[in-house]
Short mmCIF file of C-alpha atoms in Angstrom, two decimals:
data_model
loop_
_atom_site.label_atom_id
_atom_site.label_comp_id
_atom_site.label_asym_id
_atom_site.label_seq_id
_atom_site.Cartn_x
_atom_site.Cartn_y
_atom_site.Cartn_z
CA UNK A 1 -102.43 273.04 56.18
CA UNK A 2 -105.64 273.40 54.25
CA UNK A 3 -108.75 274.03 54.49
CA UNK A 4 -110.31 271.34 52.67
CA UNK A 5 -110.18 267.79 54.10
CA UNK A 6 -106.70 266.88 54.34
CA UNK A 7 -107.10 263.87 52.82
CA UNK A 8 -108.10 264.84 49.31
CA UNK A 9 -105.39 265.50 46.42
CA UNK A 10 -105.59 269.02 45.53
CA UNK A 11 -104.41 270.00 41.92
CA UNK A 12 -103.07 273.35 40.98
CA UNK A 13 -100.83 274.99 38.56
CA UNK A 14 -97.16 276.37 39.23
CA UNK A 15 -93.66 277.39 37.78
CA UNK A 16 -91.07 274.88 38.22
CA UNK A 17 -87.48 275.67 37.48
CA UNK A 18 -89.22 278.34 34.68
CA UNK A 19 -91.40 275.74 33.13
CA UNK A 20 -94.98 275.57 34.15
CA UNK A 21 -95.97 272.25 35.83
CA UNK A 22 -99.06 270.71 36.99
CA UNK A 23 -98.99 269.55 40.46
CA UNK A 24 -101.22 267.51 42.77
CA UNK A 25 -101.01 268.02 46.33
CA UNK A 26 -101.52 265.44 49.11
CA UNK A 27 -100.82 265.68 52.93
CA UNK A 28 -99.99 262.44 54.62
CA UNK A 29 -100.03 261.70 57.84
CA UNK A 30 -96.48 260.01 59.07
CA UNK A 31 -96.46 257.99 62.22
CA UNK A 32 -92.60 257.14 63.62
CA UNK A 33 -90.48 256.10 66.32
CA UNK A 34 -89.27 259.33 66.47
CA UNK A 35 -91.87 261.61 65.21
CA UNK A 36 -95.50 261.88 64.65
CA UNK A 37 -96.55 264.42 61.93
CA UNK A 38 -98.07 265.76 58.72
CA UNK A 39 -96.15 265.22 55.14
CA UNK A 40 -96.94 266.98 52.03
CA UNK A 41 -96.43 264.76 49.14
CA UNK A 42 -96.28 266.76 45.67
CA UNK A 43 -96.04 265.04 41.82
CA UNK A 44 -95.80 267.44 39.26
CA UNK A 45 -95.52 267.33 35.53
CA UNK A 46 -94.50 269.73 33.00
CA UNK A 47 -98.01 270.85 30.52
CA UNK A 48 -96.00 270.04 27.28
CA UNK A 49 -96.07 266.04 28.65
CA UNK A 50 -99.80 266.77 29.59
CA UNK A 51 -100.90 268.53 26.27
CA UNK A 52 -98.82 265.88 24.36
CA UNK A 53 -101.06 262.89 26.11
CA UNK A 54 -104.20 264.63 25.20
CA UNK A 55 -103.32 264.85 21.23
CA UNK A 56 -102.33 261.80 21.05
CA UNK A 57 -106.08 260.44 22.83
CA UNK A 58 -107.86 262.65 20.99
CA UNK A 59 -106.13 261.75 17.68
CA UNK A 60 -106.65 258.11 18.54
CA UNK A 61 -110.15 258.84 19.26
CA UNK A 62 -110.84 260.26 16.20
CA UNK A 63 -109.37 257.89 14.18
CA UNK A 64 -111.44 255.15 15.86
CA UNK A 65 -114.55 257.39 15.18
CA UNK A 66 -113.96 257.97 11.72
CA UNK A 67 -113.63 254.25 11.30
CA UNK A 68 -116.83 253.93 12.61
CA UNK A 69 -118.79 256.57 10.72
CA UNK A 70 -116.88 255.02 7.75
CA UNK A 71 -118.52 251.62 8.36
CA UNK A 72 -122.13 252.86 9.59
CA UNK A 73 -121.78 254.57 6.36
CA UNK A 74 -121.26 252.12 4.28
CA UNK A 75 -123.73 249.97 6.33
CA UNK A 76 -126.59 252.58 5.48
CA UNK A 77 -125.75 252.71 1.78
CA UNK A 78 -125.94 249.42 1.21
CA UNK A 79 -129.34 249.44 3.29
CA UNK A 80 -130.60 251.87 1.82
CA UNK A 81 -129.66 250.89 -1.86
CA UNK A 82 -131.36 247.67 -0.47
CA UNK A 83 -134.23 248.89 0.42
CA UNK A 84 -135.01 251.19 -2.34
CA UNK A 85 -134.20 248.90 -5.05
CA UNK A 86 -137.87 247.84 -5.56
CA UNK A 87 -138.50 251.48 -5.98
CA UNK A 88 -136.15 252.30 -8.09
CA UNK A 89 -137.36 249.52 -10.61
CA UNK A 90 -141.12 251.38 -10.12
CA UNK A 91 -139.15 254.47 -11.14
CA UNK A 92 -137.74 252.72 -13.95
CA UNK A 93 -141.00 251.18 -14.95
CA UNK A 94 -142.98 254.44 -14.97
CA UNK A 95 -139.88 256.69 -16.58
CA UNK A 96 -139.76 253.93 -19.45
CA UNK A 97 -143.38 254.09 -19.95
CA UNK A 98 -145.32 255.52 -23.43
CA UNK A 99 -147.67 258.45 -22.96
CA UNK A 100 -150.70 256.28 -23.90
CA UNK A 101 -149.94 253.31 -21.70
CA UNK A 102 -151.93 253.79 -18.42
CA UNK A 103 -152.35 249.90 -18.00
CA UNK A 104 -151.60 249.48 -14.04
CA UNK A 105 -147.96 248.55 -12.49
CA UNK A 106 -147.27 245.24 -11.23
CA UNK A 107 -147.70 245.51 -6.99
CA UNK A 108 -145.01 242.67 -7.08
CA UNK A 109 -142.04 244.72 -8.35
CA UNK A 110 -142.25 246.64 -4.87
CA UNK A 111 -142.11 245.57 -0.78
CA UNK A 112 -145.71 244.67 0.67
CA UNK A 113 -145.24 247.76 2.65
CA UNK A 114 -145.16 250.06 -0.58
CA UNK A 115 -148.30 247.87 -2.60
CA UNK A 116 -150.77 250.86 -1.18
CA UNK A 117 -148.29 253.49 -2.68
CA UNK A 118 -148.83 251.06 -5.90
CA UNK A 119 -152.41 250.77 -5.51
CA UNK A 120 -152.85 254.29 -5.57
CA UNK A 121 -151.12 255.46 -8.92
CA UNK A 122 -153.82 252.43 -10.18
CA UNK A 123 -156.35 253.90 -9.18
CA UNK A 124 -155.21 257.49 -10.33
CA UNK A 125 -154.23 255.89 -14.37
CA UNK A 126 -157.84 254.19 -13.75
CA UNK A 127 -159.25 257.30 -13.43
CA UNK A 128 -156.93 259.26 -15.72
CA UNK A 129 -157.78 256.73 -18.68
CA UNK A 130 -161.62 257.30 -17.65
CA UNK A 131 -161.67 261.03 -18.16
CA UNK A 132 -159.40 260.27 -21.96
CA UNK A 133 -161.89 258.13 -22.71
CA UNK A 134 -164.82 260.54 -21.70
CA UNK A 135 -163.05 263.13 -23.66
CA UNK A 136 -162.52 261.16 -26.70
CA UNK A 137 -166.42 260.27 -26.67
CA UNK A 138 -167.10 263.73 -26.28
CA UNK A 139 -165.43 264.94 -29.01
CA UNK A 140 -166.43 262.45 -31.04
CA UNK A 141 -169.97 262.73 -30.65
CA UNK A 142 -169.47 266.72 -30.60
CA UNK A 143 -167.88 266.71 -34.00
CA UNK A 144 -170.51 264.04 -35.63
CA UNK A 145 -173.34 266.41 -34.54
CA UNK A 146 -171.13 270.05 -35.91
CA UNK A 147 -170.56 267.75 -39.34
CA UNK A 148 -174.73 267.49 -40.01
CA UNK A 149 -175.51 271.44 -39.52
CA UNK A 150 -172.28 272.57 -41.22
CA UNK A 151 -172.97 270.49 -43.86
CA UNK A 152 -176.60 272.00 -44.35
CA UNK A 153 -174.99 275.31 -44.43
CA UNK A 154 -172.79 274.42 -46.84
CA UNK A 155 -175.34 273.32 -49.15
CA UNK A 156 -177.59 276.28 -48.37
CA UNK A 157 -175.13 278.69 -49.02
CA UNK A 158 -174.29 276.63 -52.55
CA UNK A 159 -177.70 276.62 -53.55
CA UNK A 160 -178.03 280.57 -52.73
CA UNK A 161 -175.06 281.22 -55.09
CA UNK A 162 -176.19 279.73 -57.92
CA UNK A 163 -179.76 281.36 -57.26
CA UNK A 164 -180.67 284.36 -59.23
CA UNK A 165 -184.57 284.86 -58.18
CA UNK A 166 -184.50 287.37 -55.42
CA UNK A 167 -187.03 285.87 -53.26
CA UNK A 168 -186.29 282.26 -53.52
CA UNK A 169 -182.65 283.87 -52.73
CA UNK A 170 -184.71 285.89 -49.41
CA UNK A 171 -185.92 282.00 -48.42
CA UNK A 172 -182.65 280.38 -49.08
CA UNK A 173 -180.77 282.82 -46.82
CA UNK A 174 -183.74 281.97 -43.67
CA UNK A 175 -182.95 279.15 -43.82
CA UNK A 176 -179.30 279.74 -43.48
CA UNK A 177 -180.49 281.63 -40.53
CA UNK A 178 -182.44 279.06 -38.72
CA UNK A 179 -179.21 276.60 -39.52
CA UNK A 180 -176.99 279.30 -38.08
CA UNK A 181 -179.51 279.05 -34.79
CA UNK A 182 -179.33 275.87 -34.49
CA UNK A 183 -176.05 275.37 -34.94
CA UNK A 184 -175.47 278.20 -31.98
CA UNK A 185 -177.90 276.09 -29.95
CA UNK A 186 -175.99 272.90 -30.26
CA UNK A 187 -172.44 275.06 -29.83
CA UNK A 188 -173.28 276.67 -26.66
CA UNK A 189 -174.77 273.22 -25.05
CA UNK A 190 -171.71 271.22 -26.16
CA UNK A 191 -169.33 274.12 -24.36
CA UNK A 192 -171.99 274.08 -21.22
CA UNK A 193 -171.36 269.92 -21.09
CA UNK A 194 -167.84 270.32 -21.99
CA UNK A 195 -167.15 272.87 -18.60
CA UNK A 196 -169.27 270.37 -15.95
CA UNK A 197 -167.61 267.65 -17.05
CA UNK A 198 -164.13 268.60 -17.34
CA UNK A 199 -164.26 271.69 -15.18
CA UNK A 200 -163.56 269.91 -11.75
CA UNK A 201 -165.64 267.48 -9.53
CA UNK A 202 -166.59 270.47 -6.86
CA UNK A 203 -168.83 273.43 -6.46
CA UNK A 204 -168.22 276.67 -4.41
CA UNK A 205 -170.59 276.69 -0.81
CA UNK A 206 -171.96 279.95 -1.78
CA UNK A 207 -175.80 280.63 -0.73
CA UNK A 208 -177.70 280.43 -3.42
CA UNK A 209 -181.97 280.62 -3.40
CA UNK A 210 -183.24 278.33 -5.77
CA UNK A 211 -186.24 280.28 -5.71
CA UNK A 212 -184.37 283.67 -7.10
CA UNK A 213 -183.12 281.46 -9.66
CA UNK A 214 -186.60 280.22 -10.72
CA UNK A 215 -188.11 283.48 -11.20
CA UNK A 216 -185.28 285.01 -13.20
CA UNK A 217 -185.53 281.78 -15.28
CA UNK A 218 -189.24 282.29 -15.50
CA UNK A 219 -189.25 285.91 -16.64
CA UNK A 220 -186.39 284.92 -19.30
CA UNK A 221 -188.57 282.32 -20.59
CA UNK A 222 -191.48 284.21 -20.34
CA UNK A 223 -191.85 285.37 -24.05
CA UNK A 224 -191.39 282.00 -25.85
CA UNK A 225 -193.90 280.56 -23.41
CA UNK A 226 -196.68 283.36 -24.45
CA UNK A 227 -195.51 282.61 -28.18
CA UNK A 228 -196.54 279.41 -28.00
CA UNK A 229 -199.69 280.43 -25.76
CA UNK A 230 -198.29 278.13 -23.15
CA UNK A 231 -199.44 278.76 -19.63
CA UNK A 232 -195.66 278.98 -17.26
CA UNK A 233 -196.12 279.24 -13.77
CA UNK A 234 -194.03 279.47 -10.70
CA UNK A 235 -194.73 278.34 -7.28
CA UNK A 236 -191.98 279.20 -4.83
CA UNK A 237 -191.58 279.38 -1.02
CA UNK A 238 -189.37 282.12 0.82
CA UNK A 239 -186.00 282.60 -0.70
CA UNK A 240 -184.30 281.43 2.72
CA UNK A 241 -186.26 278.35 3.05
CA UNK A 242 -184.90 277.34 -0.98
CA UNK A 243 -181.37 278.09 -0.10
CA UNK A 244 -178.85 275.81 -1.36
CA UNK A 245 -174.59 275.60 -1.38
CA UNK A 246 -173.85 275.99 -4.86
CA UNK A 247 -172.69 277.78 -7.99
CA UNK A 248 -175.74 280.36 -8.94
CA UNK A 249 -174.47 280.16 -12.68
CA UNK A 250 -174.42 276.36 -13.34
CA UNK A 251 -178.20 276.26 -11.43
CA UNK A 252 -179.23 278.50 -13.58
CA UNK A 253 -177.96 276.79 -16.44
CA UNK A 254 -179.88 273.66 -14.79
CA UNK A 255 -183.42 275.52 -14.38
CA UNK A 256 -182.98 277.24 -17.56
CA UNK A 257 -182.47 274.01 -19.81
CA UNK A 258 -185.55 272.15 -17.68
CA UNK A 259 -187.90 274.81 -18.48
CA UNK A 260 -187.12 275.51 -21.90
CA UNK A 261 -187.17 271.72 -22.54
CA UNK A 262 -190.70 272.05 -20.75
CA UNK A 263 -191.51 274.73 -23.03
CA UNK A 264 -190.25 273.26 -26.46
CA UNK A 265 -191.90 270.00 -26.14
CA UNK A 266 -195.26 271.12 -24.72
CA UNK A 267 -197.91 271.49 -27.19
CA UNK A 268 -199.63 275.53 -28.26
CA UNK A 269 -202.20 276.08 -25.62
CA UNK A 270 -200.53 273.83 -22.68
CA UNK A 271 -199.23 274.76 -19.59
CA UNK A 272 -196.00 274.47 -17.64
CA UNK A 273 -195.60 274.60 -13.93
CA UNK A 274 -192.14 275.19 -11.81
CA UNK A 275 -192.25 274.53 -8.27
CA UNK A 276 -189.42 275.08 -5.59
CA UNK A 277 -190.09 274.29 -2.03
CA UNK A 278 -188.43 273.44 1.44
CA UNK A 279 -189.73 269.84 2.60
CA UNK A 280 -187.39 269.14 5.95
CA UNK A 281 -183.78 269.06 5.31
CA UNK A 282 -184.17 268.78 1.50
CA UNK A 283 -185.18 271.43 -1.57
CA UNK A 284 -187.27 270.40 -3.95
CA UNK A 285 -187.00 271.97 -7.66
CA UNK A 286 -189.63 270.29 -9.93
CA UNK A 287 -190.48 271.31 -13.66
CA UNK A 288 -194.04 269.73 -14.81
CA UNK A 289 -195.10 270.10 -18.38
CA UNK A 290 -198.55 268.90 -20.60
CA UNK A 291 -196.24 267.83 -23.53
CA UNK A 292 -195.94 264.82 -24.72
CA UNK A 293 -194.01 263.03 -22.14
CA UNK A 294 -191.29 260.30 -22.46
CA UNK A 295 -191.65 256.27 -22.29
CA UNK A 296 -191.67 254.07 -19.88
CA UNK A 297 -188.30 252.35 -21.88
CA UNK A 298 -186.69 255.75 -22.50
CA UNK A 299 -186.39 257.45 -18.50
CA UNK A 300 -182.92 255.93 -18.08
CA UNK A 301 -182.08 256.76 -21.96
CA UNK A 302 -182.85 260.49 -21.58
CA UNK A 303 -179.56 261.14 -19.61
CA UNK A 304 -177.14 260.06 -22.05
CA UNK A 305 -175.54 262.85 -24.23
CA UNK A 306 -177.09 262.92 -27.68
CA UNK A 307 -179.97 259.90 -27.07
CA UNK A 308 -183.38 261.39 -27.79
CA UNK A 309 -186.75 259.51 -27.59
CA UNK A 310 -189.06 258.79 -29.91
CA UNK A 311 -191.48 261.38 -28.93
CA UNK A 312 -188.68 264.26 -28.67
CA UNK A 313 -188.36 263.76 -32.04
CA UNK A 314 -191.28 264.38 -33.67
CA UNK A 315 -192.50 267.12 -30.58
CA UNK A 316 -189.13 268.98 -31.78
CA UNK A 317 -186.83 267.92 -34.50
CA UNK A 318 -184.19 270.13 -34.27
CA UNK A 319 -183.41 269.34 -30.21
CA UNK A 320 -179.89 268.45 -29.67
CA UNK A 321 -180.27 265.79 -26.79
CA UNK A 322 -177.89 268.08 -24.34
CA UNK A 323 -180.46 268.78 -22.05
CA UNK A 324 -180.97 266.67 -19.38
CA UNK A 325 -177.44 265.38 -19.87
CA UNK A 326 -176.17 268.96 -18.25
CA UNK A 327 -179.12 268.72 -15.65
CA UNK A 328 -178.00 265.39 -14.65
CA UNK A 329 -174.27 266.15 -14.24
CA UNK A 330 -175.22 269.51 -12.83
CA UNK A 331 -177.54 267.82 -10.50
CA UNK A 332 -174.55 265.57 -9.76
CA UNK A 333 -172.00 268.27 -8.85
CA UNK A 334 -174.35 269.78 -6.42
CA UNK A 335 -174.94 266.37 -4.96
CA UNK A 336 -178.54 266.24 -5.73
CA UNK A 337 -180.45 263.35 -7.09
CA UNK A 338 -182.81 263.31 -10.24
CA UNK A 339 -186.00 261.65 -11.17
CA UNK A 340 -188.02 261.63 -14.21
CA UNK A 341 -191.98 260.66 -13.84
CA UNK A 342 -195.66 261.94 -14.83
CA UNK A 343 -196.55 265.47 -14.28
CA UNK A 344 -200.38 265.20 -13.04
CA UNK A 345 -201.27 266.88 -16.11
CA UNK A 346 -201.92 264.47 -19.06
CA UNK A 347 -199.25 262.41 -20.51
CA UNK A 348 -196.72 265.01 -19.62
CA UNK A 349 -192.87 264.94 -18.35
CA UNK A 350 -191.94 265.91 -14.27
CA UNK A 351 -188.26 266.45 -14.02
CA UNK A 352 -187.87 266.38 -10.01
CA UNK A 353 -183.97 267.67 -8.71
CA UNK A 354 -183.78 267.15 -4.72
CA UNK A 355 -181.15 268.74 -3.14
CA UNK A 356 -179.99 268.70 0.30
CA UNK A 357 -180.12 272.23 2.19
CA UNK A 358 -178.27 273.00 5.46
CA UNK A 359 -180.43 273.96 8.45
CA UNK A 360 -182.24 277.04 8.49
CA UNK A 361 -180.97 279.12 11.23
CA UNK A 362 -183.90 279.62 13.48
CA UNK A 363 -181.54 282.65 15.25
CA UNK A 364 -182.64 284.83 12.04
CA UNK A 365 -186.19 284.11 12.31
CA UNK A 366 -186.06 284.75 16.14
CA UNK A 367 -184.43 288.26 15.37
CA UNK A 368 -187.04 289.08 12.28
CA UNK A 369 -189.35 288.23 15.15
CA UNK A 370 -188.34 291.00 17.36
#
């Protein structure tokens, strides 16, 4: 008898004969005429019989699974080569491409799903033939304004060869000088344009008082403006109300080429005024001047590399029409806007740059406070 409920088979393993066998167990009740009583019924079966079955299941079983990996396989590929197909004739299409040919790529050569994907490298070759083309222009314009100064210095430095008189040799060679300038002056502005334009479409969030910036500017400047007896003044709030994100070297750049416009085409004797100041959520950087001012037909001219008005031209000869070009895209990376109008003082030029300033933390003041 067992312990467990008679009626269940119980399996177990044992030697038979010497062989081990696997045996399952049942007692039976047996009813009779001439007895009444308790059978045990045992089946065995040797392991080798048992071990043999399972091979040849899982051998079966593996076959039929290998069959069926074979065929999902083959299902995928073809799915998959299905699938990409359009993609691979996009890879084809691009691979096969010339260097100069950013035209855009047919949406229709891929699924509707993938026309974004398309869309996208448009947009990117758009932009990609943009900057080429901005580059080009660039270095064409750079090179016809090098040609004219070179040129001068070739002939100066011609003419002082062949020169014997000593001081007509002294005048030649000041002029070579005041080439030489200029020619440094039109260098260093092309390499200023040259890095804001191709030097990335983002500015570092440092801190930066627009107000410091002015007065370093201002003291810089300071000696040309006396030169010319030109009256430069500076009127500036606190340096943490004129705060601004930023990069401090291109706003310097920015005041710098404002105020020494201001300065070259003002008049001996006039007067030149730079004003930074808080006014809500926005900094204001204005540069007024007495000179002579640009027309009415001319404000939207001004920007554009190289253009220079009528009235530029005969206040200062020698400009190289850089200036407000670098303010502008200067202006632009720092996401402020520009406007050109009349300073209040005569027929003069007011350059104003707005820029938006974060909040001032009213914390600090609170602390200053205590």
């Amino acid at each position: 008898r067992t312990d467990l409920y008679p009626a269940l088979v119980r399996f177990y393993h044992a030697t038979y004969n010497g062989e081990r066998v696997r045996i399952a167990a049942l007692l039976q009740p047996v009813y009779d005429d001439s007895m009444r009583g308790i059978a045990l019924i045992q089946v065995g079966e040797t392991l080798d019989a048992r071990q043999a079955l399972s091979r040849d299941i899982l051998l079966s079983t593996l076959l039929r699974q290998a069959l069926l990996v074979l065929a999902v396989a083959a299902m995928v590929w073809f799915a998959v080569r299905l699938v990409l197909r359009p993609l691979m004739l996009l890879k084809n299409e691009v691979e096969t491409r010339a260097l100069s040919d950013l035209s855009n790529i047919d949406p229709a050569l891929v699924h509707k799903e993938v026309r974004p994907l398309v869309a996208a490298m448009n947009g990117a070759m758009a932009r990609t033939q943009d900057l080429i083309a901005s580059q080009r222009r660039f270095i064409a314009d750079a090179s016809h304004q090098l040609r004219t100064p070179l040129a001068v210095l070739k002939t100066q430095a011609e003419l002082a060869l062949r020169e014997n008189d000593p001081a007509a040799m002294r005048a030649i060679v000041g002029s070579i000088a005041g080439t030489t300038d200029g020619a440094i002056h039109l260098a260093n502005r092309l390499l200023t344009l040259a890095r804001i334009e191709h030097g990335g479409g983002s500015v570092p969030d440092t801190p930066v008082s627009l107000a410091e910036v002015a007065r370093q500017v201002g003291l810089e400047l300071a000696l040309p403006a006396v030169q010319k007896g030109i009256d430069l003044a500076l009127e500036a709030d606190a340096d943490d109300q004129t705060t601004v994100p930023g990069q401090a070297l291109l706003l310097h750049e920015m005041v710098s080429n404002l105020v020494d416009n201001a300065i070259r085409y003002t008049p001996a004797g006039g007067s030149v005024l730079l004003q930074v100041a808080r006014a809500g959520n926005e900094v204001l950087l204005a540069v007024s001047d007495s000179g002579p001012g640009i027309a009415a037909g001319d404000l939207d001219k001004v920007f554009m590399p190289f253009y220079r008005a009528q009235a530029t031209l005969e206040a200062n000869p020698g400009g190289t029409g850089l200036g407000l070009a670098i303010v502008r895209d200067i202006a632009t990376l720092h996401g402020a806007s520009i406007t050109l109008g009349e300073s209040g003082q005569g027929p003069g030029l007011s350059v104003r740059v707005i820029f938006p300033a974060p909040a001032i933390v009213e914390a600090s003041s609170a602390l200053k406070a205590n």
